[in-house]
Amino acid sequence: MEELEGLLRGAALRVTRPRLAVLGAVHTHAHADTDTIIGAVRNDIPEVSHQAVYDSLHTLTAAGLVRRIQPLGLVARYESRVGDNHHHVVCRSCGVIADVDCAVGHAPCLTASDDHGFVIDEAEVIYWGLCSDCSTHRT
Ligand SMILES: [Zn+2]
Ligand SMILES: [Zn+2]
């Protein structure tokens, strides 16, 4: 908990029980969806409301302590691995998500060939395929 408190303080966020519990849940459940996080938080704080968890997730994401990913067709997932520009591979069949380290070491194609005047700060890479479980069950 000490370490999580330090993260909150480092991001100039007030330390609250829901924020600590949500941050802890995201740290222990990589790529968890909101329902999973609510379940995990309720182990710590049984009376926590959905709204408090949503608000905490929003605050932590805005502060950059949590990264939110939402592959097309799936509910949003959250992870604590932030700021390293890693990518994700998503199973088309069961929706399982795994981390993929960046192959080039800097944000891919962040220098757009034509930025249309936008100030670009993110480029997202998602690999799609079948996980080993799903590809084995198919054959
Ligand atoms: Zn799968
Ligand atoms: Zn990840």
Tab-separated table of C-alpha atoms and ligand atoms in Angstrom:
chain	number	residue	atom	x	y	z
A	1	MET	CA	0.000	0.000	0.000
A	2	GLU	CA	2.923	2.357	0.763
A	3	GLU	CA	4.045	2.149	-2.824
A	4	LEU	CA	0.549	2.824	-4.172
A	5	GLU	CA	0.174	5.830	-1.878
A	6	GLY	CA	3.460	7.128	-3.230
A	7	LEU	CA	2.154	6.793	-6.781
A	8	LEU	CA	-0.965	8.786	-5.917
A	9	ARG	CA	1.033	11.491	-4.151
A	10	GLY	CA	3.526	11.612	-7.010
A	11	ALA	CA	0.633	12.369	-9.348
A	12	ALA	CA	-0.619	15.084	-6.952
A	13	LEU	CA	-3.779	13.074	-6.220
A	14	ARG	CA	-5.459	12.970	-2.853
A	15	VAL	CA	-5.057	9.530	-1.272
A	16	THR	CA	-8.500	7.994	-0.774
A	17	ARG	CA	-9.455	4.423	0.041
A	18	PRO	CA	-11.267	3.801	-3.264
A	19	ARG	CA	-8.349	5.202	-5.279
A	20	LEU	CA	-5.854	3.051	-3.374
A	21	ALA	CA	-8.005	-0.055	-3.757
A	22	VAL	CA	-8.657	0.560	-7.465
A	23	LEU	CA	-4.975	1.198	-8.167
A	24	GLY	CA	-4.109	-1.980	-6.247
A	25	ALA	CA	-6.672	-3.987	-8.215
A	26	VAL	CA	-5.318	-2.718	-11.540
A	27	HIS	CA	-1.779	-3.608	-10.439
A	28	THR	CA	-2.732	-7.186	-9.602
A	29	HIS	CA	-5.143	-7.779	-12.521
A	30	ALA	CA	-3.519	-6.764	-15.800
A	31	HIS	CA	-6.010	-5.869	-18.537
A	32	ALA	CA	-8.979	-6.307	-16.221
A	33	ASP	CA	-12.368	-4.925	-17.175
A	34	THR	CA	-14.429	-2.706	-14.879
A	35	ASP	CA	-16.466	-5.604	-13.438
A	36	THR	CA	-13.327	-7.500	-12.469
A	37	ILE	CA	-11.904	-4.377	-10.850
A	38	ILE	CA	-15.111	-3.724	-8.909
A	39	GLY	CA	-15.024	-7.335	-7.667
A	40	ALA	CA	-11.413	-6.998	-6.561
A	41	VAL	CA	-11.992	-3.630	-4.880
A	42	ARG	CA	-14.944	-5.078	-2.959
A	43	ASN	CA	-12.576	-7.560	-1.323
A	44	ASP	CA	-10.957	-4.510	0.308
A	45	ILE	CA	-13.961	-2.228	0.670
A	46	PRO	CA	-17.193	-4.264	0.561
A	47	GLU	CA	-19.417	-1.186	0.561
A	48	VAL	CA	-17.721	0.642	-2.336
A	49	SER	CA	-20.148	1.891	-5.000
A	50	HIS	CA	-19.802	1.290	-8.742
A	51	GLN	CA	-19.662	5.049	-9.156
A	52	ALA	CA	-16.721	5.390	-6.777
A	53	VAL	CA	-14.819	2.756	-8.767
A	54	TYR	CA	-15.671	4.412	-12.101
A	55	ASP	CA	-14.629	7.808	-10.730
A	56	SER	CA	-11.356	6.437	-9.382
A	57	LEU	CA	-10.568	4.697	-12.685
A	58	HIS	CA	-11.262	7.929	-14.527
A	59	THR	CA	-9.063	9.978	-12.190
A	60	LEU	CA	-6.201	7.464	-12.245
A	61	THR	CA	-6.349	7.213	-16.039
A	62	ALA	CA	-6.395	11.001	-16.450
A	63	ALA	CA	-3.382	11.244	-14.115
A	64	GLY	CA	-1.468	8.682	-16.201
A	65	LEU	CA	-1.188	6.086	-13.404
A	66	VAL	CA	-3.465	3.695	-15.254
A	67	ARG	CA	-3.756	3.039	-18.953
A	68	ARG	CA	-7.131	2.352	-20.488
A	69	ILE	CA	-7.322	0.232	-23.597
A	70	GLN	CA	-10.438	-0.626	-25.525
A	71	PRO	CA	-9.940	-2.907	-28.506
A	72	LEU	CA	-12.798	-2.708	-30.989
A	73	GLY	CA	-15.820	-4.717	-29.866
A	74	LEU	CA	-14.552	-5.292	-26.318
A	75	VAL	CA	-15.265	-3.483	-23.055
A	76	ALA	CA	-12.550	-1.167	-21.743
A	77	ARG	CA	-9.641	-2.798	-19.919
A	78	TYR	CA	-7.203	-1.203	-17.508
A	79	GLU	CA	-3.559	-1.830	-16.723
A	80	SER	CA	-0.840	-0.379	-14.533
A	81	ARG	CA	1.928	-0.778	-17.087
A	82	VAL	CA	2.071	2.813	-18.335
A	83	GLY	CA	4.484	4.987	-20.210
A	84	ASP	CA	6.493	2.250	-21.931
A	85	ASN	CA	4.676	2.252	-25.268
A	86	HIS	CA	3.940	-1.465	-25.262
A	87	HIS	CA	1.338	-2.944	-27.555
A	88	HIS	CA	-1.341	-5.586	-27.217
A	89	VAL	CA	-2.300	-8.772	-28.933
A	90	VAL	CA	-6.004	-9.598	-28.697
A	91	CYS	CA	-7.708	-12.914	-29.350
A	92	ARG	CA	-10.623	-12.503	-31.776
A	93	SER	CA	-12.362	-15.494	-30.311
A	94	CYS	CA	-12.184	-15.177	-26.497
A	95	GLY	CA	-10.960	-11.603	-26.072
A	96	VAL	CA	-7.898	-12.472	-23.989
A	97	ILE	CA	-5.237	-9.738	-24.111
A	98	ALA	CA	-1.470	-10.022	-23.758
A	99	ASP	CA	1.301	-7.442	-23.714
A	100	VAL	CA	3.711	-7.182	-26.601
A	101	ASP	CA	6.882	-5.188	-26.128
A	102	CYS	CA	7.457	-2.464	-28.625
A	103	ALA	CA	9.433	-3.810	-31.565
A	104	VAL	CA	11.016	-0.521	-32.551
A	105	GLY	CA	11.446	1.152	-29.155
A	106	HIS	CA	9.630	4.354	-29.961
A	107	ALA	CA	5.991	5.055	-30.666
A	108	PRO	CA	5.217	3.480	-34.041
A	109	CYS	CA	4.392	5.882	-36.819
A	110	LEU	CA	4.033	8.719	-34.335
A	111	THR	CA	5.530	10.883	-37.011
A	112	ALA	CA	2.581	10.688	-39.335
A	113	SER	CA	3.326	11.125	-43.013
A	114	ASP	CA	0.659	13.825	-42.965
A	115	ASP	CA	-0.458	15.083	-39.549
A	116	HIS	CA	-3.281	17.251	-40.989
A	117	GLY	CA	-2.240	19.946	-38.537
A	118	PHE	CA	-2.937	17.747	-35.492
A	119	VAL	CA	-0.593	17.648	-32.515
A	120	ILE	CA	-0.227	13.863	-32.296
A	121	ASP	CA	0.647	12.298	-28.949
A	122	GLU	CA	-0.283	8.660	-29.334
A	123	ALA	CA	-0.233	5.877	-31.880
A	124	GLU	CA	-1.857	2.606	-30.933
A	125	VAL	CA	-0.926	-0.819	-32.240
A	126	ILE	CA	-3.192	-3.807	-31.657
A	127	TYR	CA	-2.350	-7.195	-33.092
A	128	TRP	CA	-5.375	-9.415	-33.659
A	129	GLY	CA	-5.391	-13.179	-33.911
A	130	LEU	CA	-6.273	-16.345	-32.043
A	131	CYS	CA	-4.708	-17.194	-28.691
A	132	SER	CA	-3.072	-20.607	-28.310
A	133	ASP	CA	-6.137	-22.039	-26.511
A	134	CYS	CA	-8.538	-20.917	-29.216
A	135	SER	CA	-6.321	-21.940	-32.123
A	136	THR	CA	-5.852	-25.443	-30.674
A	137	HIS	CA	-9.569	-25.971	-30.034
A	138	ARG	CA	-10.330	-25.011	-33.610
A	139	THR	CA	-8.463	-27.815	-35.268
B	1	ZN	ZN	-8.716	-17.063	-27.305
B	2	ZN	ZN	-0.725	-4.066	-21.502
